XYZ file of C-alpha atoms in Angstrom:
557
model
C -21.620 2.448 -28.155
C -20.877 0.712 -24.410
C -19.920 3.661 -22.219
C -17.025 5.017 -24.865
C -15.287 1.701 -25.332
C -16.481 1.276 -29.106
C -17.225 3.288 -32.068
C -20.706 3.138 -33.710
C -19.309 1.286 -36.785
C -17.964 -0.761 -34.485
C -21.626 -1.865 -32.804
C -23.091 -1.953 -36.519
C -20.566 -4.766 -37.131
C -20.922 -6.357 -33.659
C -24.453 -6.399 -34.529
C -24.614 -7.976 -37.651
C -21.241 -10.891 -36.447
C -23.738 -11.618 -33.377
C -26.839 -11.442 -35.733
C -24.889 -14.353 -37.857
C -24.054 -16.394 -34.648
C -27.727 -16.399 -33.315
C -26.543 -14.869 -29.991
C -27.688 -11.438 -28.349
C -25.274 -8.712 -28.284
C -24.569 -8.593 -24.846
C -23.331 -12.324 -25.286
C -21.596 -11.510 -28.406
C -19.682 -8.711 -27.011
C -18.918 -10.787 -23.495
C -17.488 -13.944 -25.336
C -16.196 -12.155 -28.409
C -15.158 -8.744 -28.658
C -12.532 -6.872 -26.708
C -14.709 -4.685 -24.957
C -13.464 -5.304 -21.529
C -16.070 -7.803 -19.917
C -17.212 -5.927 -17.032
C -18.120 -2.611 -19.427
C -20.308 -5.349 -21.213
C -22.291 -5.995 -17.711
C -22.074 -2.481 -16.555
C -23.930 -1.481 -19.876
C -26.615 -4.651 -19.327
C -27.098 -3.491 -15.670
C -28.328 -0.822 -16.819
C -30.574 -1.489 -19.214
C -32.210 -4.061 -16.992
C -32.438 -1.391 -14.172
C -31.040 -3.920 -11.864
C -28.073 -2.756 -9.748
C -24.165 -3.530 -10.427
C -21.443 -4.875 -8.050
C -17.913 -4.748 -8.823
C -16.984 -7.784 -6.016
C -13.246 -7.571 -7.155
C -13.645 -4.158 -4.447
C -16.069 -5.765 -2.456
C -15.259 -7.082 1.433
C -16.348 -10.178 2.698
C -19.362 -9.722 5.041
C -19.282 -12.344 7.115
C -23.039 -12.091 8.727
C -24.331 -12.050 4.773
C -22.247 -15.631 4.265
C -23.156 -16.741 7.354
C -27.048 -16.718 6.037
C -26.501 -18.685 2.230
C -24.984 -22.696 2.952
C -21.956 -22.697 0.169
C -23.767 -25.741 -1.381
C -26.495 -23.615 -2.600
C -24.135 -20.811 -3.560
C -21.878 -22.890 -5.633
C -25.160 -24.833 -7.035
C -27.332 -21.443 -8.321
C -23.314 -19.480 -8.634
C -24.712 -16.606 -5.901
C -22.991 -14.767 -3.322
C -24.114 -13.140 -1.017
C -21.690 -9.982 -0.648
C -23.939 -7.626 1.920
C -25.906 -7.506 5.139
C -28.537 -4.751 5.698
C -29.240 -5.273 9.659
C -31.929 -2.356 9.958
C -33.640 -3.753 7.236
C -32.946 -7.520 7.153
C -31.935 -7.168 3.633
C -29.320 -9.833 2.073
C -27.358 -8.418 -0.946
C -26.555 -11.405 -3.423
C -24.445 -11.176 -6.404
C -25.912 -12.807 -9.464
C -25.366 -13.090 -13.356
C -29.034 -13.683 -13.642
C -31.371 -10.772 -11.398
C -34.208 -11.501 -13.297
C -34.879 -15.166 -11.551
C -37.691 -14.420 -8.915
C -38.020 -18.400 -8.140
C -34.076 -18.087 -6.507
C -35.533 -15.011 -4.380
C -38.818 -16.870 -3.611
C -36.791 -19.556 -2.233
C -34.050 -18.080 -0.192
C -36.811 -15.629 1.627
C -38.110 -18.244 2.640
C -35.128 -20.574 3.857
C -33.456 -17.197 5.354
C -36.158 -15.414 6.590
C -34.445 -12.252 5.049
C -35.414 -9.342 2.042
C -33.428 -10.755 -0.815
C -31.937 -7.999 -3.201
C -30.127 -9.446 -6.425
C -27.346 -7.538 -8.107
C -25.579 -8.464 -11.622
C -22.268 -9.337 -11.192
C -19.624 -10.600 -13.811
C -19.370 -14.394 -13.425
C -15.487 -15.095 -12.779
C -15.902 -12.640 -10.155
C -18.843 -14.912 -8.600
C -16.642 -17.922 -8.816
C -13.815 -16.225 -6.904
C -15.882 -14.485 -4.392
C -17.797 -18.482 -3.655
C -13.776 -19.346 -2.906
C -12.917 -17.220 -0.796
C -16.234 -16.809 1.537
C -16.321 -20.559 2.079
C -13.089 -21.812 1.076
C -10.338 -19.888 2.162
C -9.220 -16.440 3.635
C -10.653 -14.497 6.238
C -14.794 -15.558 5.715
C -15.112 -19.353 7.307
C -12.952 -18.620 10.854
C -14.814 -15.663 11.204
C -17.983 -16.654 10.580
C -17.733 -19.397 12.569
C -16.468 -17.047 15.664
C -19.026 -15.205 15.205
C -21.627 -17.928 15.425
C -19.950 -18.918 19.027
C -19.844 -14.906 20.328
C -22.452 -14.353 22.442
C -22.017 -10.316 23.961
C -23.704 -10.704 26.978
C -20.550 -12.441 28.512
C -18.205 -10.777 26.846
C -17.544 -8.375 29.002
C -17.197 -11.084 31.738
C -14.125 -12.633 29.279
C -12.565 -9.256 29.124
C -11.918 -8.983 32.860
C -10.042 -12.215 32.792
C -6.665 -12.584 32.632
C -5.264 -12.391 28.975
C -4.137 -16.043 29.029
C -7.875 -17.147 29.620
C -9.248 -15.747 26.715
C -7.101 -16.748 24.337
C -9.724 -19.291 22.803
C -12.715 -16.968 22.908
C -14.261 -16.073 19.899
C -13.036 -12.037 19.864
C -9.276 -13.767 19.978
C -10.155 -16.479 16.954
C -11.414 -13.708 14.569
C -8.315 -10.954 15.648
C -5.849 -13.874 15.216
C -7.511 -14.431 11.335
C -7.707 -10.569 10.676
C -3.822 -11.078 11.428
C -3.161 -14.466 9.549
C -4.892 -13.141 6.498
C -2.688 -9.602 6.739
C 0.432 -11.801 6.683
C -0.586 -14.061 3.850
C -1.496 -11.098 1.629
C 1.736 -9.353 2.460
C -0.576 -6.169 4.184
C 1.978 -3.508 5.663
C -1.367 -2.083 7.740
C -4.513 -3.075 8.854
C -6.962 -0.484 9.791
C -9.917 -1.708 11.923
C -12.886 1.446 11.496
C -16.150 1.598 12.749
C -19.042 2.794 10.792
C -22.951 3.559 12.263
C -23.896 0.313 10.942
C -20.426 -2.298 11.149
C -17.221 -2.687 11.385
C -14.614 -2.595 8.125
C -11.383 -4.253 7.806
C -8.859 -2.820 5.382
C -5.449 -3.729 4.123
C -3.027 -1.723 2.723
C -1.389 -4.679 0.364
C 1.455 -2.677 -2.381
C 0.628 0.648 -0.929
C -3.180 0.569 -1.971
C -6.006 -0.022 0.936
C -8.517 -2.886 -0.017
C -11.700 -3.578 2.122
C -11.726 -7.009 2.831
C -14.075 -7.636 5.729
C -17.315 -6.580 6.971
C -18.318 -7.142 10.738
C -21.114 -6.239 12.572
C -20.971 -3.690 14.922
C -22.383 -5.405 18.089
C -18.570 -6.806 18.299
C -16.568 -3.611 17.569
C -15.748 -3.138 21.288
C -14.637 -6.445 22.064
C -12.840 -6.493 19.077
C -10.571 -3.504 19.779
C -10.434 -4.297 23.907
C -9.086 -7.425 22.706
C -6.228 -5.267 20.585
C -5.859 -3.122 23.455
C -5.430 -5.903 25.732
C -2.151 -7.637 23.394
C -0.956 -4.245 22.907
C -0.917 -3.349 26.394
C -3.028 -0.352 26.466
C -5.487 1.112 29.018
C -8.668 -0.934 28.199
C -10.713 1.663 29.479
C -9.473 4.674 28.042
C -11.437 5.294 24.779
C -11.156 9.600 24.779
C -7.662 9.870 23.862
C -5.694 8.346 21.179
C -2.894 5.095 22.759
C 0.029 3.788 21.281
C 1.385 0.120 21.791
C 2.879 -2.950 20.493
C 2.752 -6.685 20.441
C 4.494 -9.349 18.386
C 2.147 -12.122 16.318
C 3.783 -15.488 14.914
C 2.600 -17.518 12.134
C 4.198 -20.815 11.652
C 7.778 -19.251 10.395
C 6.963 -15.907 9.994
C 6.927 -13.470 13.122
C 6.119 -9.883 12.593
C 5.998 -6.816 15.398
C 2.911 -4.909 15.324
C 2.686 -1.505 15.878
C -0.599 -0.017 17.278
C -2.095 3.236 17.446
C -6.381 4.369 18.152
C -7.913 6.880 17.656
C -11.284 7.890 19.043
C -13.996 9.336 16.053
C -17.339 9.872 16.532
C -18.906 6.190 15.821
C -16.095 4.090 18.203
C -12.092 3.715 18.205
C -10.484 2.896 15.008
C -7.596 0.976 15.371
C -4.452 0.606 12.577
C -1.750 -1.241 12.815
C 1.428 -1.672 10.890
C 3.298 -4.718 10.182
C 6.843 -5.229 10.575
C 8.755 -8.296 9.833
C 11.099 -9.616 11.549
C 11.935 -12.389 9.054
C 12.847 -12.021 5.559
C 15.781 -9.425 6.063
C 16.521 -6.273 4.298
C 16.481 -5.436 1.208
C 19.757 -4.697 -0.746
C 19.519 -1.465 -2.652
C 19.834 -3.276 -6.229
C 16.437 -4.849 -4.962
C 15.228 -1.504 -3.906
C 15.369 0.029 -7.556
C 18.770 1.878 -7.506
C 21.020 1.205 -10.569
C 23.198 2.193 -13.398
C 24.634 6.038 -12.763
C 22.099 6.416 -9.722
C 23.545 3.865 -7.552
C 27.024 4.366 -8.488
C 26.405 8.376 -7.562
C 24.713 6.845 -3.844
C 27.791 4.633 -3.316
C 30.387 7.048 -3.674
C 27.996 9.555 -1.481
C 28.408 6.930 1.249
C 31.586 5.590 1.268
C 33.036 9.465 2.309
C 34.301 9.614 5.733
C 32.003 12.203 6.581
C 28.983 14.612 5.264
C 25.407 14.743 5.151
C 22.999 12.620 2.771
C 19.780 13.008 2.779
C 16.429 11.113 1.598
C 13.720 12.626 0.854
C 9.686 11.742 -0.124
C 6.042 12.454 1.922
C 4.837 9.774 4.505
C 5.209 6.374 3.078
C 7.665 6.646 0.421
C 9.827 4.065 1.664
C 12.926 6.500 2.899
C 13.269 4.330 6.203
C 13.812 1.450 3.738
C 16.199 2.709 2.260
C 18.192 4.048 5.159
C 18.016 0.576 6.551
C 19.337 -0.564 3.737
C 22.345 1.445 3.338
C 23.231 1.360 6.973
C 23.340 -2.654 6.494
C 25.655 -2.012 3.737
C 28.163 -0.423 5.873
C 27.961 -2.525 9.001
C 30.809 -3.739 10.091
C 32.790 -4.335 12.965
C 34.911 -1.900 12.926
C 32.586 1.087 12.283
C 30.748 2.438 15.330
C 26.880 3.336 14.060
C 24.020 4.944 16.362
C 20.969 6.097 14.796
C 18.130 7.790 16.684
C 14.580 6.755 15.478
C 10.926 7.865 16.168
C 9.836 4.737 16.326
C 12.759 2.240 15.752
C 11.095 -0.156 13.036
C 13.940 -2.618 12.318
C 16.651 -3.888 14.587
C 19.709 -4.550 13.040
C 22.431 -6.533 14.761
C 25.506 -4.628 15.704
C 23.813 -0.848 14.853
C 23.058 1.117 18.205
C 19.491 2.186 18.004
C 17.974 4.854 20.370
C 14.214 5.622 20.124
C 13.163 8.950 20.804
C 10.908 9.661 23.936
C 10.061 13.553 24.154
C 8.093 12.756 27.309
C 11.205 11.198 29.067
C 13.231 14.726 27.340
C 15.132 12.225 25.014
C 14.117 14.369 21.472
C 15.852 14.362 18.080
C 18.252 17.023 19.536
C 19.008 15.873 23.015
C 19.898 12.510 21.149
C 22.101 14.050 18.832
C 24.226 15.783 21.252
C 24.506 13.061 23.887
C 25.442 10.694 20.261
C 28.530 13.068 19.715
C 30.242 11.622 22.760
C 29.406 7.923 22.033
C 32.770 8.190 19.368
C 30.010 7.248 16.425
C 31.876 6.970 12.725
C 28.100 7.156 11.232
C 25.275 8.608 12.807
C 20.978 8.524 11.172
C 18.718 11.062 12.661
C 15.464 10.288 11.712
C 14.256 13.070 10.747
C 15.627 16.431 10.112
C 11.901 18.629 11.749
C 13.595 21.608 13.411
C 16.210 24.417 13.744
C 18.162 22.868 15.860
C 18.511 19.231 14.941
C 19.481 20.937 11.352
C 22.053 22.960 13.208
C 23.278 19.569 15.486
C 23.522 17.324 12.066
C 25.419 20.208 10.053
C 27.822 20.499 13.325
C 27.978 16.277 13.402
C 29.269 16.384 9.821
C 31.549 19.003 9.869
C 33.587 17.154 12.912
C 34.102 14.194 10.532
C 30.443 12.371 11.133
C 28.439 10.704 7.846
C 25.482 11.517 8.712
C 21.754 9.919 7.305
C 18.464 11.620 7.731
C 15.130 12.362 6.160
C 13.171 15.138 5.081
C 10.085 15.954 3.358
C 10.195 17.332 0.022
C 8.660 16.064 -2.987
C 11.907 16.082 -5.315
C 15.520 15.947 -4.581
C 16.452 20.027 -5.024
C 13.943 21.585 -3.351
C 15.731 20.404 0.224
C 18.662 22.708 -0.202
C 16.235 25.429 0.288
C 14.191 23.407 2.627
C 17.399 23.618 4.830
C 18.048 27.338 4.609
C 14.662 27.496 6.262
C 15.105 25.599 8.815
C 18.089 28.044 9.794
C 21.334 26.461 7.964
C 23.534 28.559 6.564
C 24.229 28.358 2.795
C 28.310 28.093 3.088
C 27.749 24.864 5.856
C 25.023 23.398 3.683
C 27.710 24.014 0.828
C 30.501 21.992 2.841
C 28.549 18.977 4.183
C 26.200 18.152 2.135
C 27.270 15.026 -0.172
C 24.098 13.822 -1.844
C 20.103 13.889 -1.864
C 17.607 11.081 -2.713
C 14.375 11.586 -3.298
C 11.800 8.332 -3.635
C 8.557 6.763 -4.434
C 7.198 3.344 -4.476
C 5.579 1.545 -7.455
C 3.783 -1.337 -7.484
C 5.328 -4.276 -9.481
C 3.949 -6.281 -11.933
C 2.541 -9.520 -10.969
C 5.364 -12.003 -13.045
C 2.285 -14.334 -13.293
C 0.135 -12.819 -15.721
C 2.039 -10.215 -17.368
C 1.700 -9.285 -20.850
C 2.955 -7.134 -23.562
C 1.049 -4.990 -25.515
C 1.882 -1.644 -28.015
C 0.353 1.610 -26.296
C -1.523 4.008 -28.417
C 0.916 6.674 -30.095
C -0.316 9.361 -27.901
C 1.716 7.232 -24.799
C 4.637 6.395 -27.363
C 5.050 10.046 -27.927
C 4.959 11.100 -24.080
C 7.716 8.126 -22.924
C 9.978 9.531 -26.055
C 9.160 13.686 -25.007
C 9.825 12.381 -21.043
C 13.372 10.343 -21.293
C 14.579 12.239 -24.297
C 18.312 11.240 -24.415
C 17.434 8.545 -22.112
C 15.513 6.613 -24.431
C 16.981 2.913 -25.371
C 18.258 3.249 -28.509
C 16.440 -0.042 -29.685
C 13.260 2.079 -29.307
C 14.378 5.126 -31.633
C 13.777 3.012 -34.868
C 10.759 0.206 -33.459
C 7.301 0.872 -31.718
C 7.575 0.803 -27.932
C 6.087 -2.094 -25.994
C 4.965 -2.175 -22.271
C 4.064 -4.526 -19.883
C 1.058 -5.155 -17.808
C -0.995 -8.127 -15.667
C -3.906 -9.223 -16.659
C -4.826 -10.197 -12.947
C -4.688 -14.224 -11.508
C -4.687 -15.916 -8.031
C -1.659 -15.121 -7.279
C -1.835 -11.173 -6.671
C -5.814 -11.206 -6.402
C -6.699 -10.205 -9.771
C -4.961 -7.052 -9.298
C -2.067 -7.596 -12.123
C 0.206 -6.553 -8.987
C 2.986 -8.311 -7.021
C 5.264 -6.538 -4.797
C 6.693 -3.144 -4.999
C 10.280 -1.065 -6.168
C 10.772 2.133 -5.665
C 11.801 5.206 -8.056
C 14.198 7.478 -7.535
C 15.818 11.001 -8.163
C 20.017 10.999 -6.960
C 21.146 14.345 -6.507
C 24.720 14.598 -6.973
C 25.913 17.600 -5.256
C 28.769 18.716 -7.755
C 30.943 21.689 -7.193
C 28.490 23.756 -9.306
C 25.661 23.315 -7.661
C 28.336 23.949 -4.466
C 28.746 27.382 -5.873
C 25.014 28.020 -6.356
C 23.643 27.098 -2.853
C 26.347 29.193 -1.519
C 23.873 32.232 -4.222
C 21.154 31.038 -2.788
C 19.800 29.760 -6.061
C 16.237 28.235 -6.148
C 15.718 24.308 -6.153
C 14.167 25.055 -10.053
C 17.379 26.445 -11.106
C 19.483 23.704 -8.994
C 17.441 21.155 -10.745
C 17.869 22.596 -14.340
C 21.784 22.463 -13.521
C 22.202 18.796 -12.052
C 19.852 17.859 -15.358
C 22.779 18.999 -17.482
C 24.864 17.289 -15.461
C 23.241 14.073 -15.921
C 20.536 13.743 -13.246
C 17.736 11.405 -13.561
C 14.790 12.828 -12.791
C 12.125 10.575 -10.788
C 9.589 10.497 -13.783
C 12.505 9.487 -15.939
C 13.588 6.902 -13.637
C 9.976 5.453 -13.670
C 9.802 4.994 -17.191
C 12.866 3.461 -17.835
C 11.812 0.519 -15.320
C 8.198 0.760 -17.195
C 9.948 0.029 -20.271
C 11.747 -2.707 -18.256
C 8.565 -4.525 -17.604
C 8.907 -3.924 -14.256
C 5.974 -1.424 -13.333
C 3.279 -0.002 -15.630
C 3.308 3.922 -16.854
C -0.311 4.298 -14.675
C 1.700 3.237 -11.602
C 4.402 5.974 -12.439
C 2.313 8.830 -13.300
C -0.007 7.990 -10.016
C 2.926 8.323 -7.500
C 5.253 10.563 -10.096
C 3.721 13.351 -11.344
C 3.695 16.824 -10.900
């Protein structure tokens, strides 16, 4: 048995079918069986007592590259995938660890401790790509070659148009090509005792995908700090800044923020684009009764709608997106934002600056003599912004804003705390959205397959009445990617969101006027036909549009 992925009968027959084909077992069940391949090497790993790397979550490092010429690496399929610089140890991935003559020979041509680790060979063949091919790995080790940080801080004092070819600039201007090109929404930039890592968040999930050595890590983030427009030599207390980066067509704002911890800043950025427009909220994920109940929420003259989701749930999205559905010329629209991420022609947008005294509430109050038809607050945070956006709806205002809550009910009581009264809350409030975002499947490599019954049985128990009627009387079939080029052997491509549309009927009127709980809120709006966010999940799982792991990661409770 291969760590719980076959029965026992199971390896008796394996045994015998790779007995019959005069091939070991380990080759058998690599080339033959459906045991996924890299359980197969995991298993062999470790009964060689050799070590295992999974390079599909390994970074680039760039000094380990720099050490192994790509014509040997393509020629004995290595790659090297680690630098130890205490003790001058290269890490190379191999599917053979037991060939000394390979170690023999680069010790001596690198002068290094060779360490060999078994690695699945597809992997290998990708990994060879990318370090010398393609990506991030050739500009940066090539940079690196030419920085020399005895004069670096000699660069640093010169003006920023002088340095604009030094080797610092080259490898920030890659970390940035490669976010763009991998459709990253953040790059974080954190030092370690030992290096530097690069990470991207790319569909919501952070991959490492560079290793640099930390002799650079201050030049690195003074060179940030210097595009950004920050105090170069103010590393005790976190900055904020900003700095646009083009790419051929493609021009995105970045927005900057350190933070000092106890080995060096760490620097993340976010990514904005300013190409590529917004998204329309069919493309979002809203449809059937769900988008019909958020259309007639914002088509009323005036009220409150609110969305709702933690940190990264895509609510600004979706604000965005409903605001550009409803400018027009003739409608007046001011939103106040903390920060503004998106400029939209013909939309007034005010960015908050408590330092200045221009807060949430001051904003709100000097926006109720600007004659606004629609106003977005972005965020509802205290008493008296809730009080300000209850007082701009009931003087005929439609009003947007966010909140956090982790399902659409539970912010009718979330509003009572924050001081509204239940008969105001009762008269404004027109609808409430709450949100996640799912990854996609990658359209390239996606494949059907028939779950076990134990997943048939929870989709059917989940929707309940929901459930296609096609799949009352046939087995149920989902979707999934296999992995390719295109979304980086993850099986991943782009995101949608799910959602839960609170209709606020005259029922539910009645019962936040009693004070009623957001359980007992949410058991009434499910009789009156709301989808629930799980529910909303599945259906676009049985779609082919995400997978069920996706849902139940960002979905359950």
């Amino acid at each position: 048995m291969i760590n719980n992925q076959i029965t026992d009968a199971e390896s008796d027959r394996f045994e015998v079918e790779s007995l019959k084909k005069d091939m070991g077992i380990d080759k058998y069940l690599y080339q033959y069986s459906a045991v996924p391949k890299i359980e197969v090497i995991k298993a062999v790993s470790q009964i060689l007592g050799f070590p295992y790397v999974d390079l599909a979550n390994s970074p680039i490092d760039s000094q380990a590259v720099g050490f192994i010429p790509e014509s040997i690496a393509r020629r004995y399929q290595i790659i090297p995938y680690q630098y130890n610089l205490k003790e001058g140890s290269i890490f190379l991935g191999t599917t053979d660890p037991l060939n000394t003559s390979i170690i023999d020979f680069l010790e001596k041509k690198t002068g290094k401790k060779i360490i060999l680790a078994l690695a699945e060979a597809s992997q290998i063949s990708k990994m060879i790509d990318m370090a010398y091919s393609q990506g991030l790995s050739p500009e940066v080790r090539d940079a690196l070659k030419e920085y020399s940080p005895a004069d670096s801080m000699k660069k640093l004092e010169l003006t920023r148009g002088s340095i604009q070819e030094a080797p610092i600039a080259k490898i920030v201007s890659t970390i940035l090509e490669f976010a763009i090109k991998s459709r990253a929404s953040d790059i974080h930039i954190e030092p370690e005792e030992a290096r530097t890592k690069v990470r991207y968040r790319i569909d919501g999930i952070l991959h490492e995908k560079l290793s640099l050595p930390k002799s650079i890590h201050d030049a690195l983030i003074s060179r940030i700090k210097i595009l950004s427009e920050m105090k170069i030599d103010e590393k005790r207390v976190p900055q904020d800044g900003r700095f646009t980066f083009k790419i051929q067509d493609e021009e995105v704002d970045l927005r900057v923020s350190t933070l000092p911890t106890v080995n060096g800043e760490k620097i993340v950025m976010r990514l904005l684009k300013k190409t590529g427009g917004i998204p329309s909220l069919l493309d979002l994920g809203l449809k059937g009764p769900q988008l019909k109940d958020i259309e007639e929420a914002i088509t009323k003259p005036y009220g409150i709608i609110l969305i709702t989701g933690p940190t990264g749930s895509g609510k600004t999205t979706t604000l965005y997106s409903i605001l550009s559905r409803l400018n027009k010329p003739s409608v007046n629209i001011s939103t106040l934002e903390d920060p503004v991420e998106y400029q939209i022609p013909g939309i007034n947008q005010v960015q908050t600056n408590p330092a200045a005294g221009l807060t949430f509430a001051n904003g709100l109050r000097a926006f109720l003599r600007q004659d606004p038809n629609i106003i977005l607050v972005g965020e509802v945070r205290d008493r008296e912004t809730t009080q300000l956006a209850i007082q701009a709806a009931l003087t005929g205002h439609l009003v947007f804003s966010t909140l956090h809550t982790n399902d659409a009910s539970t912010a009718i009581p979330r509003l009572i705390d924050l001081g509204a009264e239940n008969f105001l809350i009762a008269s404004v409030l027109a609808a409430v959205v709450a949100q996640r975002i799912c990854r996609q499947i990658c359209p390239d490599c996606k494949t059907f397959y028939e779950p076990i019954t134990k997943v048939q049985d929870n989709v059917k128990l989940v929707l309940g009445p929901l459930l296609p009627k096609i799949y009352q009387s046939k087995p149920i079939k989902l979707a999934r990617g296999t992995g390719c080029n295109r979304c980086n052997q993850t099986g991943y491509l782009g995101r949608i969101a799910i959602f839960e549309v609170l209709k606020i009927t005259s029922t539910i009127n009645r019962m936040v006027i009693q004070s009623s709980s957001g359980k007992e809120i949410e058991e009434q709006a499910r009789k009156e036909g709301l989808i629930m966010m799980k529910q909303d999940g599945y259906l676009k799982v049985l779609d082919g549009v995400t997978t069920i792991e996706e849902v139940l990661r960002v979905a359950e409770t």
